[in-house]
Short mmCIF file of C-alpha atoms and ligand atoms in Angstrom, two decimals:
data_model
loop_
_atom_site.label_atom_id
_atom_site.label_comp_id
_atom_site.label_asym_id
_atom_site.label_seq_id
_atom_site.Cartn_x
_atom_site.Cartn_y
_atom_site.Cartn_z
CA UNK A 1 10.63 12.33 12.25
CA UNK A 2 7.44 10.66 11.23
CA UNK A 3 8.22 8.69 7.23
CA UNK A 4 5.75 8.98 5.09
CA UNK A 5 5.83 5.49 3.55
CA UNK A 6 3.92 3.33 1.04
CA UNK A 7 4.26 -0.28 0.58
CA UNK A 8 3.24 -1.62 -2.58
CA UNK A 9 3.28 -6.18 -2.46
CA UNK A 10 1.14 -8.71 -3.92
CA UNK A 11 -2.35 -9.65 -1.52
CA UNK A 12 0.07 -12.75 0.86
CA UNK A 13 3.36 -10.07 -0.28
CA UNK A 14 3.29 -10.11 4.67
CA UNK A 15 2.46 -5.98 3.80
CA UNK A 16 -0.92 -5.27 6.45
CA UNK A 17 1.57 -7.14 8.64
CA UNK A 18 4.15 -5.28 8.09
CA UNK A 19 2.75 -1.99 7.84
CA UNK A 20 1.52 -2.53 11.60
CA UNK A 21 5.08 -3.81 12.15
CA UNK A 22 6.37 0.10 11.02
CA UNK A 23 3.54 1.96 12.18
CA UNK A 24 4.32 0.96 15.51
CA UNK A 25 7.52 1.72 14.58
CA UNK A 26 8.02 4.37 13.88
CA UNK A 27 5.00 5.63 15.84
CA UNK A 28 3.00 6.56 12.60
CA UNK A 29 -0.44 6.10 10.85
CA UNK A 30 -0.56 2.63 9.55
CA UNK A 31 -3.98 3.20 6.60
CA UNK A 32 -4.97 0.01 4.93
CA UNK A 33 -7.52 1.62 2.14
CA UNK A 34 -8.46 -3.07 2.24
CA UNK A 35 -9.45 -3.12 5.24
CA UNK A 36 -11.71 0.96 5.33
CA UNK A 37 -13.16 -0.54 2.88
CA UNK A 38 -13.76 -3.70 4.39
CA UNK A 39 -15.05 -2.11 8.58
CA UNK A 40 -17.46 0.54 5.88
CA UNK A 41 -19.07 -3.49 4.72
CA UNK A 42 -19.70 -4.34 8.13
CA UNK A 43 -21.26 -0.92 8.86
CA UNK A 44 -23.10 -0.98 6.70
CA UNK A 45 -22.54 2.70 5.31
CA UNK A 46 -23.00 4.37 2.28
CA UNK A 47 -19.34 3.19 1.09
CA UNK A 48 -19.55 0.28 2.04
CA UNK A 49 -22.86 -0.84 0.09
CA UNK A 50 -20.60 0.56 -3.02
CA UNK A 51 -17.73 -1.67 -2.25
CA UNK A 52 -19.66 -4.81 -1.32
CA UNK A 53 -20.12 -6.32 -4.52
CA UNK A 54 -16.27 -5.52 -5.71
CA UNK A 55 -14.83 -6.46 -2.35
CA UNK A 56 -16.67 -10.10 -3.08
CA UNK A 57 -15.88 -10.08 -6.70
CA UNK A 58 -12.40 -9.54 -6.04
CA UNK A 59 -12.74 -6.38 -8.42
CA UNK A 60 -10.86 -2.69 -7.66
CA UNK A 61 -13.01 -0.27 -6.63
CA UNK A 62 -13.35 3.10 -8.61
CA UNK A 63 -10.36 5.85 -8.88
CA UNK A 64 -12.91 7.92 -7.73
CA UNK A 65 -13.68 6.71 -4.27
CA UNK A 66 -10.44 6.08 -2.79
CA UNK A 67 -8.83 9.28 -3.80
CA UNK A 68 -11.81 10.69 -1.23
CA UNK A 69 -11.45 7.82 1.18
CA UNK A 70 -7.15 8.65 1.00
CA UNK A 71 -8.02 12.30 0.76
CA UNK A 72 -9.94 12.50 3.81
CA UNK A 73 -7.58 9.83 6.40
CA UNK A 74 -4.61 12.34 5.11
CA UNK A 75 -5.87 14.93 5.64
CA UNK A 76 -7.09 14.23 9.43
CA UNK A 77 -3.64 12.30 10.12
CA UNK A 78 -3.10 15.92 9.66
CA UNK A 79 1.41 16.42 10.66
CA UNK A 80 1.56 12.63 11.21
CA UNK A 81 3.49 10.07 9.43
CA UNK A 82 1.54 7.21 7.61
CA UNK A 83 2.26 4.12 6.07
CA UNK A 84 0.02 3.06 3.20
CA UNK A 85 -1.34 0.18 2.66
CA UNK A 86 -3.27 -0.67 -0.71
CA UNK A 87 -3.29 2.89 -1.73
CA UNK A 88 -2.15 3.77 -4.63
CA UNK A 89 -3.52 0.93 -7.14
CA UNK A 90 -3.65 2.63 -10.27
CA UNK A 91 -1.91 5.70 -12.05
CA UNK A 92 -4.55 7.61 -11.53
CA UNK A 93 -4.17 7.43 -7.74
CA UNK A 94 -0.73 7.78 -8.03
CA UNK A 95 -1.18 10.69 -9.74
CA UNK A 96 -3.23 11.81 -7.01
CA UNK A 97 -1.82 10.99 -3.91
CA UNK A 98 1.99 12.74 -5.12
CA UNK A 99 -0.33 15.45 -5.75
CA UNK A 100 -2.90 15.26 -2.04
CA UNK A 101 1.04 14.88 0.00
CA UNK A 102 2.49 18.00 -2.12
CA UNK A 103 2.97 19.81 1.25
CA UNK A 104 5.05 16.02 2.80
CA UNK A 105 5.93 13.92 -0.44
CA UNK A 106 6.19 10.90 0.21
CA UNK A 107 9.54 9.61 1.87
CA UNK A 108 9.84 6.14 0.20
CA UNK A 109 8.23 3.23 -1.46
CA UNK A 110 8.55 0.18 -0.43
CA UNK A 111 8.20 -3.30 -3.30
CA UNK A 112 7.78 -6.37 -0.71
CA UNK A 113 8.67 -8.16 -3.22
CA UNK A 114 6.98 -11.68 -3.16
CA UNK A 115 7.31 -14.28 -6.33
CA UNK A 116 3.60 -15.62 -6.78
CA UNK A 117 3.87 -18.55 -6.07
CA UNK A 118 5.38 -18.21 -2.65
CA UNK A 119 2.15 -15.83 -2.75
CA UNK A 120 -0.94 -18.49 -3.39
CA UNK A 121 0.18 -20.31 -1.15
CA UNK A 122 0.00 -18.34 1.63
CA UNK A 123 -2.91 -16.73 1.13
CA UNK A 124 -4.22 -20.72 0.34
CA UNK A 125 -3.47 -21.58 3.51
CA UNK A 126 -4.21 -18.33 5.24
CA UNK A 127 -8.70 -18.81 5.14
CA UNK A 128 -9.72 -15.82 5.68
CA UNK A 129 -13.40 -15.46 4.77
CA UNK A 130 -12.98 -13.43 1.76
CA UNK A 131 -10.06 -15.57 -0.07
CA UNK A 132 -11.87 -18.88 0.34
CA UNK A 133 -12.74 -18.71 -3.41
CA UNK A 134 -9.70 -19.42 -5.70
CA UNK A 135 -11.28 -18.06 -7.87
CA UNK A 136 -11.29 -14.19 -6.48
CA UNK A 137 -7.88 -14.77 -5.45
CA UNK A 138 -6.90 -15.22 -8.81
CA UNK A 139 -8.81 -11.83 -10.29
CA UNK A 140 -7.40 -10.30 -7.52
CA UNK A 141 -3.87 -10.70 -8.69
CA UNK A 142 -4.55 -10.05 -11.97
CA UNK A 143 -5.77 -6.69 -11.13
CA UNK A 144 -2.07 -6.34 -9.19
CA UNK A 145 0.20 -7.71 -11.66
CA UNK A 146 -1.77 -5.37 -14.87
CA UNK A 147 -1.20 -2.14 -12.76
CA UNK A 148 1.84 -2.70 -10.45
CA UNK A 149 4.34 -2.22 -13.59
CA UNK A 150 3.68 1.01 -14.85
CA UNK A 151 2.72 1.81 -10.17
CA UNK A 152 7.04 0.67 -10.38
CA UNK A 153 8.19 2.38 -13.64
CA UNK A 154 6.88 5.32 -11.88
CA UNK A 155 7.92 5.56 -8.79
CA UNK A 156 11.61 4.65 -9.78
CA UNK A 157 11.45 7.36 -12.32
CA UNK A 158 10.23 9.30 -9.86
CA UNK A 159 13.63 8.12 -8.03
CA UNK A 160 11.45 7.06 -4.98
CA UNK A 161 11.47 3.48 -4.74
CA UNK A 162 13.40 0.62 -3.24
CA UNK A 163 12.52 -3.11 -3.25
CA UNK A 164 12.80 -4.91 -0.36
CA UNK A 165 13.54 -9.02 -0.17
CA UNK A 166 9.50 -10.53 0.99
CA UNK A 167 10.81 -13.88 2.47
CA UNK A 168 12.15 -15.40 5.33
CA UNK A 169 11.77 -14.85 9.56
CA UNK A 170 8.36 -11.59 9.65
CA UNK A 171 11.60 -10.16 12.15
CA UNK A 172 13.58 -9.78 9.03
CA UNK A 173 11.15 -8.72 6.44
CA UNK A 174 11.02 -6.01 9.44
CA UNK A 175 14.70 -5.54 9.76
CA UNK A 176 15.47 -5.36 6.24
CA UNK A 177 11.75 -2.85 6.41
CA UNK A 178 13.53 -0.31 8.57
CA UNK A 179 16.79 -0.24 7.51
CA UNK A 180 15.39 0.83 4.32
CA UNK A 181 13.36 3.62 5.93
CA UNK A 182 15.98 4.56 7.79
CA UNK A 183 17.98 5.49 5.18
CA UNK A 184 15.99 7.62 3.03
CA UNK A 185 14.66 9.11 6.74
CA UNK A 186 18.55 9.71 7.11
CA UNK A 187 18.69 11.23 3.49
CA UNK A 188 16.16 13.66 3.85
CA UNK A 189 17.62 15.31 6.27
CA UNK A 190 20.94 15.55 5.09
CA UNK A 191 18.65 17.54 2.53
CA UNK A 192 17.41 19.58 4.78
CA UNK A 193 20.54 20.96 5.93
CA UNK A 194 21.59 21.93 2.62
CA UNK A 195 18.22 23.19 1.95
CA UNK A 196 19.21 26.54 4.94
P1 AMP B 201 -7.13 -5.74 -0.24
O1 AMP B 201 -6.85 -5.20 1.67
O2 AMP B 201 -6.11 -4.71 0.08
O3 AMP B 201 -5.95 -6.28 -0.72
O4 AMP B 201 -8.02 -4.72 -0.54
C1 AMP B 201 -9.00 -5.95 0.22
C2 AMP B 201 -10.35 -5.32 -1.36
O5 AMP B 201 -10.29 -3.85 -1.57
C3 AMP B 201 -9.58 -5.19 -3.25
O6 AMP B 201 -9.42 -6.60 -3.90
C4 AMP B 201 -10.70 -4.22 -3.35
O7 AMP B 201 -11.39 -4.99 -4.35
C5 AMP B 201 -10.94 -3.30 -2.83
N1 AMP B 201 -9.75 -1.81 -2.30
C6 AMP B 201 -8.46 -1.91 -1.54
N2 AMP B 201 -8.18 -0.84 -1.86
C7 AMP B 201 -8.54 -0.58 -3.50
C8 AMP B 201 -7.92 0.70 -4.35
N3 AMP B 201 -5.97 1.30 -3.95
N4 AMP B 201 -7.92 1.49 -4.89
C9 AMP B 201 -9.65 0.53 -5.21
N5 AMP B 201 -9.97 -0.35 -5.43
C10 AMP B 201 -8.96 -1.28 -3.54
#
């Protein structure tokens, strides 16, 4: 059974790495909006030209643009499961995602929880080009903090939210995630039987 997942987590939470692990483990698509934007910037496409100054400043790309990008990608992955990385980031994006997945709803939204000070330490040691500037790192954190509580509340209210401790060895965190996802998938299978 192919899960449909959202991973939420601040920059430096290890979210991207864990999404890649989950994609491999379940044979599903890893859709990272940050990666898509960075590729678009590198290619110099229209999207890339629009997004470049925002990425550089650590500001969010507009909801309309991001929703269109994700809608397009979800339409192409078809029936296969997926893990969304970096989307939704705002309440409006979450509402749009609900509509986009009306036929095949999300199985679970996981909040990969890593304290801010640990995340900052990881990021400043990471040395990726666009992470070098501390002001940009802090700007991204501010944007994250501003929206995340509403998103968590929104998904908790829909009984989709699980929180997983993101501290510890990479493999340990992966096992925690897989355990939570498998439990949700088992519940989905049980629910389907009940509906027959
Ligand atoms: P990430 O790799 O997820 O940290 O994303 C890198 C940058 O891409 C962010 O700082 C934003 O500028 C932009 N971005 C990625 N996903 C979104 C989104 N869902 N909404 C708005 N901006 C986004």
